[in-house]
Amino acid sequence: MTSNRRPTETELIAWFLAPLASDAAAFRLGDDAAALTPPDGEDLVLTKDVLVAGIHFFADDPPGDIARKALRVNLSDLAAKGARPLAYLLGLGLHADWTADWLATFTAGLADDQRTYGLALLGGDTVSSPERLTLSVTAIGRVPRGGMLRRDGARPGDIIAVTGSIGDAAIGLQLRLDAGLSGRLGLSEAAAAHLLGRYLLPQPRSGLAEAVQRLASAGMDVSDGLAGDLAKMAGVSGVRIEIDAGSVPLSEAPAWPSLPIRRCGRWR
Amino acid sequence: MTSNRRPTETELIAWFLAPLASDAAAFRLGDDAAALTPPDGEDLVLTKDVLVAGIHFFADDPPGDIARKALRVNLSDLAAKGARPLAYLLGLGLHADWTADWLATFTAGLADDQRTYGLALLGGDTVSSPERLTLSVTAIGRVPRGGMLRRDGARPGDIIAVTGSIGDAAIGLQLRLDAGLSGRLGLSEAAAAHLLGRYLLPQPRSGLAEAVQRLASAGMDVSDGLAGDLAKMAGVSGVRIEIDAGSVPLSEAPAWPSLPIRRCGRWR
């Protein structure tokens, strides 16, 4: 498994993916489909994010971090809906120059996050995606029946709450793109590492899912920027949202207003 | 919608994808996730296939047929597991030169097959996949609890049954690759059209799902060829499988043994 001979598709599944699979539902991936017995009295919450090399991550990011990012952007959606993680399916589009070592590190990243967030691989598909690594994750969570927190539930009088400092990932991307930026901004090594880490590895608020569900009337994760995402929530909820810019929590590291922030949405 | 101005992501979802969505579960795609209330006393069956232009279909195939093929390869997996279709999620990786017209035809194909097979769009993600259209479908079906037909259930004494003629899609691919082949084989127009159609548009045996579940001890769809797929079934079931080659149903059209069949698996 440490040699760079490429495994066949069968070996790839047996060596790298089957160990990630749930025995009961996914039959060690030795089938074309998985059976999932839904928890009694609960709803399933389903979300799907696709990540493409050069767009949602850099092809030369550490493979384990790419894997965890692909899982975590989905887990973040689940957490924002008040759902606890249950399982996922993985579409793995391997680029032309993948190696067995690369894949071993990639799947080790998946294994780490499966343990951290308590979910198992149910199934998926492995294909060739010659020019760009392409990852498609369908994540499945669980909530009490009818309990999924929606984006359109915001009501007049509600308070806007966020679970972390805003904008760090966007700054982390700028640091990733421009090796000299950290020095020009006078960032400490620790601050730069924090910001880069926030870009590379989102932190799903899975631990808050139950509190969010008990307390919130609407929820979503911030992926396209606070202002844009709140505008979406306001639109579907039929409310206006006012933000006191001075109250938005920012990390202490960056000289925020001086940064040349470029839009970094999922779309372009 | 018939102009070729490209819609924004929001317009794309509102115009083309939201009409495909289930109101109740998917909130017209105005959310980051969908809630699914599982049918009482049933299991969900989940499968995921990824299709990449130039590998699983031709980039210039009719867009509606590409869409239906992406759905049908998944529906075929569900049928082989004895599951009835319920819903799906779509990861849409749009190539650099997509147009609004292309997308309108593509989504019309999805709408057609949603009606034919009785399932609704639950959610998904739309991204840029510059070099190649990339489609990722997670399909969800339903079976009575514990009733998913597995690949590893074949037992000594079982009979191998197939639901159609074998090899037509592989020949259809050869016809698609070589415009002169049909003439050299002396195929009638109708025969050539039949074989091409079998390549372009799989026919999921959804109508047989219940019979399959009642009668079969193991099931899978044929995607990599009858011999290879039976070998997989034999392997996981711990049995040997014998086939009388003369009993394999072939369509009457092709002069089968003279064809230069190339392997056309999902992997290369």
Coordinates of C-alpha atoms in Angstrom, one line a residue, chain A:
Chain A
M1 CA 0.0 0.0 0.0
T2 CA 3.0 2.3 0.2
S3 CA 4.2 1.5 -3.2
N4 CA 3.2 3.7 -6.0
R5 CA 1.9 1.0 -8.3
R6 CA -1.6 2.0 -9.0
P7 CA -4.2 -0.3 -7.6
T8 CA -6.9 -1.7 -9.8
E9 CA -10.5 -0.4 -9.1
T10 CA -11.2 -3.6 -7.1
E11 CA -8.0 -3.2 -5.0
L12 CA -8.7 0.5 -4.6
I13 CA -12.1 -0.2 -3.0
A14 CA -10.8 -3.1 -0.9
W15 CA -7.7 -1.4 0.4
F16 CA -8.6 2.2 0.7
L17 CA -12.4 2.6 0.8
A18 CA -13.9 -0.6 2.3
P19 CA -12.2 0.1 5.7
L20 CA -14.1 3.4 5.8
A21 CA -17.5 1.7 5.3
S22 CA -20.1 0.7 7.7
D23 CA -20.5 -3.1 7.8
A24 CA -24.2 -3.2 8.4
A25 CA -25.5 -0.7 5.9
A26 CA -22.8 -0.7 3.2
F27 CA -21.7 -4.3 3.2
R28 CA -18.0 -3.3 3.0
L29 CA -18.8 -1.6 -0.3
G30 CA -19.2 -5.1 -2.0
D31 CA -22.5 -4.1 -3.4
D32 CA -24.0 -1.5 -5.8
A33 CA -26.0 0.2 -3.2
A34 CA -26.4 0.6 0.6
A35 CA -29.4 -0.1 2.8
L36 CA -30.1 2.4 5.5
T37 CA -32.6 1.7 8.2
P38 CA -33.8 5.2 9.2
P39 CA -33.8 6.0 12.9
D40 CA -37.4 5.8 14.3
G41 CA -39.3 9.0 14.6
E42 CA -36.6 11.0 12.9
D43 CA -36.1 12.8 9.6
L44 CA -33.1 12.4 7.4
V45 CA -31.3 15.6 6.3
L46 CA -29.5 15.3 3.0
T47 CA -27.0 17.7 1.5
K48 CA -24.5 17.5 -1.4
D49 CA -21.4 19.6 -2.1
V50 CA -19.1 19.1 -5.1
L51 CA -15.5 20.3 -4.9
V52 CA -13.2 20.7 -7.9
A53 CA -9.4 21.1 -7.8
G54 CA -8.3 24.7 -8.7
I55 CA -11.7 26.1 -7.7
H56 CA -12.6 24.9 -4.2
F57 CA -9.2 23.8 -3.2
F58 CA -5.6 23.7 -4.6
A59 CA -4.5 20.5 -6.3
D60 CA -1.4 20.5 -4.2
D61 CA -3.1 21.0 -0.8
P62 CA -2.3 18.1 1.6
P63 CA -4.5 15.2 0.4
G64 CA -5.8 14.5 3.9
D65 CA -6.9 18.1 4.2
I66 CA -8.6 18.0 0.8
A67 CA -10.5 14.9 2.0
R68 CA -11.5 16.5 5.3
K69 CA -12.6 19.7 3.6
A70 CA -14.9 17.8 1.3
L71 CA -16.5 16.1 4.2
R72 CA -16.6 19.2 6.4
V73 CA -18.3 21.6 4.0
N74 CA -21.1 19.1 4.0
L75 CA -21.0 18.5 7.8
S76 CA -21.2 22.3 8.2
D77 CA -24.4 22.4 6.2
L78 CA -25.8 19.6 8.4
A79 CA -24.8 21.4 11.6
A80 CA -26.5 24.6 10.4
K81 CA -29.7 22.6 9.9
G82 CA -29.5 21.2 13.5
A83 CA -28.7 17.7 12.2
R84 CA -26.3 15.2 13.7
P85 CA -24.1 13.4 11.1
L86 CA -25.0 9.8 10.2
A87 CA -23.3 8.7 7.0
Y88 CA -22.1 9.8 3.6
L89 CA -21.5 8.7 0.0
L90 CA -18.4 9.7 -1.9
G91 CA -17.9 10.4 -5.6
L92 CA -14.2 10.2 -6.2
G93 CA -13.1 11.6 -9.6
L94 CA -9.4 10.8 -9.7
H95 CA -7.1 13.1 -11.7
A96 CA -4.6 11.6 -14.2
D97 CA -1.6 11.7 -12.0
W98 CA -2.9 10.2 -8.7
T99 CA -0.8 7.7 -6.9
A100 CA -1.4 5.1 -4.3
D101 CA 0.5 7.2 -1.7
W102 CA -1.7 10.2 -2.5
L103 CA -4.8 8.0 -2.0
A104 CA -3.6 6.5 1.2
T105 CA -3.1 10.0 2.7
F106 CA -6.5 11.1 1.3
T107 CA -8.4 8.2 2.8
A108 CA -6.6 8.6 6.1
G109 CA -8.0 12.1 6.2
L110 CA -11.5 10.7 5.7
A111 CA -11.0 8.2 8.4
D112 CA -9.9 10.9 10.9
D113 CA -12.9 13.0 10.3
Q114 CA -15.3 10.0 10.3
R115 CA -14.0 9.3 13.9
T116 CA -14.2 13.0 14.9
Y117 CA -17.7 13.6 13.6
G118 CA -19.2 10.1 14.0
L119 CA -20.2 9.1 10.5
A120 CA -19.5 6.2 8.2
L121 CA -19.1 5.7 4.4
L122 CA -22.1 4.2 2.8
G123 CA -21.1 4.0 -0.8
G124 CA -20.1 5.9 -3.9
D125 CA -18.3 5.7 -7.1
T126 CA -14.7 6.0 -8.3
V127 CA -14.1 7.4 -11.8
S128 CA -11.4 9.0 -13.9
S129 CA -11.6 12.8 -14.0
P130 CA -8.4 13.4 -16.0
E131 CA -7.7 17.1 -15.6
R132 CA -8.9 17.8 -12.1
L133 CA -9.6 15.9 -8.9
T134 CA -13.3 16.2 -8.4
L135 CA -15.1 15.2 -5.2
S136 CA -18.8 14.8 -4.7
V137 CA -20.1 14.2 -1.2
T138 CA -23.6 13.4 -0.2
A139 CA -23.9 13.7 3.5
I140 CA -26.9 12.4 5.5
G141 CA -27.8 13.7 9.0
R142 CA -30.7 13.1 11.4
V143 CA -33.1 15.4 13.2
P144 CA -36.2 14.8 15.2
R145 CA -39.2 14.5 12.8
G146 CA -40.0 17.9 11.4
G147 CA -37.0 19.4 13.2
M148 CA -34.8 20.5 10.3
L149 CA -33.8 24.1 10.8
R150 CA -34.7 26.0 7.6
R151 CA -33.2 29.0 5.9
D152 CA -36.6 30.6 5.6
G153 CA -37.6 30.7 9.2
A154 CA -36.1 34.1 10.2
R155 CA -38.8 36.3 11.9
P156 CA -38.9 40.0 12.9
G157 CA -37.2 40.4 16.3
D158 CA -34.8 37.5 15.8
I159 CA -31.2 38.1 16.8
I160 CA -28.4 37.2 14.3
A161 CA -25.9 34.9 15.9
V162 CA -22.7 33.5 14.4
T163 CA -20.5 30.7 15.8
G164 CA -17.0 32.0 15.0
S165 CA -15.1 35.0 13.7
I166 CA -16.1 36.1 10.2
G167 CA -13.9 36.4 7.1
D168 CA -10.9 34.3 8.3
A169 CA -11.2 31.7 5.6
A170 CA -11.4 34.5 2.9
I171 CA -8.2 36.0 4.3
G172 CA -6.6 32.5 4.6
L173 CA -7.2 32.1 0.8
Q174 CA -5.4 35.4 0.1
L175 CA -2.5 34.2 2.2
R176 CA -2.5 30.9 0.3
L177 CA -2.4 32.8 -3.0
D178 CA 0.2 35.3 -2.1
A179 CA 3.2 34.0 -0.1
G180 CA 4.4 37.6 0.7
L181 CA 1.1 38.9 2.1
S182 CA 1.6 37.6 5.6
G183 CA 4.8 39.6 5.9
R184 CA 3.4 42.8 4.4
L185 CA 0.5 42.6 6.9
G186 CA 2.9 42.0 9.8
L187 CA 1.0 38.8 10.8
S188 CA 2.6 36.6 13.4
E189 CA 3.3 33.0 12.4
A190 CA 0.5 31.8 14.6
A191 CA -2.0 34.3 13.2
A192 CA -1.1 33.4 9.6
A193 CA -1.3 29.7 10.4
H194 CA -4.7 30.2 12.0
L195 CA -6.1 32.0 9.0
L196 CA -4.6 29.6 6.5
G197 CA -6.1 26.7 8.6
R198 CA -9.5 28.3 8.5
Y199 CA -9.3 28.4 4.7
L200 CA -8.0 24.9 4.4
L201 CA -10.2 23.2 7.0
P202 CA -13.6 24.5 7.9
Q203 CA -14.8 23.7 11.4
P204 CA -18.3 22.3 11.2
R205 CA -20.2 23.3 14.3
S206 CA -21.6 19.8 14.8
G207 CA -21.4 20.2 18.6
L208 CA -23.8 23.0 18.4
A209 CA -26.4 21.2 16.3
E210 CA -28.7 20.4 19.2
A211 CA -28.5 23.9 20.7
V212 CA -29.1 25.4 17.4
Q213 CA -32.1 23.3 16.9
R214 CA -33.5 24.2 20.3
L215 CA -32.9 27.9 20.1
A216 CA -32.8 29.1 16.5
S217 CA -35.7 29.9 14.2
A218 CA -33.6 29.7 11.0
G219 CA -30.0 28.6 10.2
M220 CA -27.4 28.3 7.5
D221 CA -23.7 28.1 7.3
V222 CA -21.7 31.0 6.0
S223 CA -20.0 30.0 2.7
D224 CA -20.3 33.0 0.4
G225 CA -19.7 35.7 3.0
L226 CA -21.8 37.0 5.9
A227 CA -23.5 39.8 4.0
G228 CA -24.4 37.7 0.9
D229 CA -25.6 34.8 2.9
L230 CA -27.7 36.9 5.2
A231 CA -29.3 38.5 2.1
K232 CA -30.3 35.0 1.0
M233 CA -31.8 34.3 4.4
A234 CA -33.7 37.6 4.4
G235 CA -35.0 37.0 0.9
V236 CA -36.5 33.6 1.5
S237 CA -37.7 34.5 5.0
G238 CA -39.4 37.7 3.8
V239 CA -37.6 39.9 6.4
R240 CA -35.0 42.7 6.4
I241 CA -31.8 42.1 8.3
E242 CA -29.7 44.8 9.9
I243 CA -26.2 44.3 11.0
D244 CA -24.1 46.6 13.2
A245 CA -20.8 46.2 11.5
G246 CA -18.9 46.9 14.7
S247 CA -20.6 43.9 16.3
V248 CA -19.4 41.3 13.7
P249 CA -16.8 39.1 15.5
L250 CA -13.5 39.2 13.7
S251 CA -10.3 37.4 14.7
E252 CA -7.7 39.7 16.1
A253 CA -5.0 38.6 13.6
P254 CA -5.7 40.5 10.4
A255 CA -5.8 44.2 9.6
W256 CA -9.1 43.4 8.0
P257 CA -10.1 46.6 6.1
S258 CA -6.7 46.9 4.3
L259 CA -6.9 43.4 2.8
P260 CA -7.6 43.1 -0.9
I261 CA -10.5 40.6 -0.5
R262 CA -11.6 38.9 -3.7
R263 CA -14.9 37.2 -3.9
C264 CA -14.4 33.5 -3.5
G265 CA -17.8 31.9 -3.9
R266 CA -18.5 28.5 -5.1
W267 CA -19.4 29.8 -8.5
R268 CA -17.6 31.6 -11.2

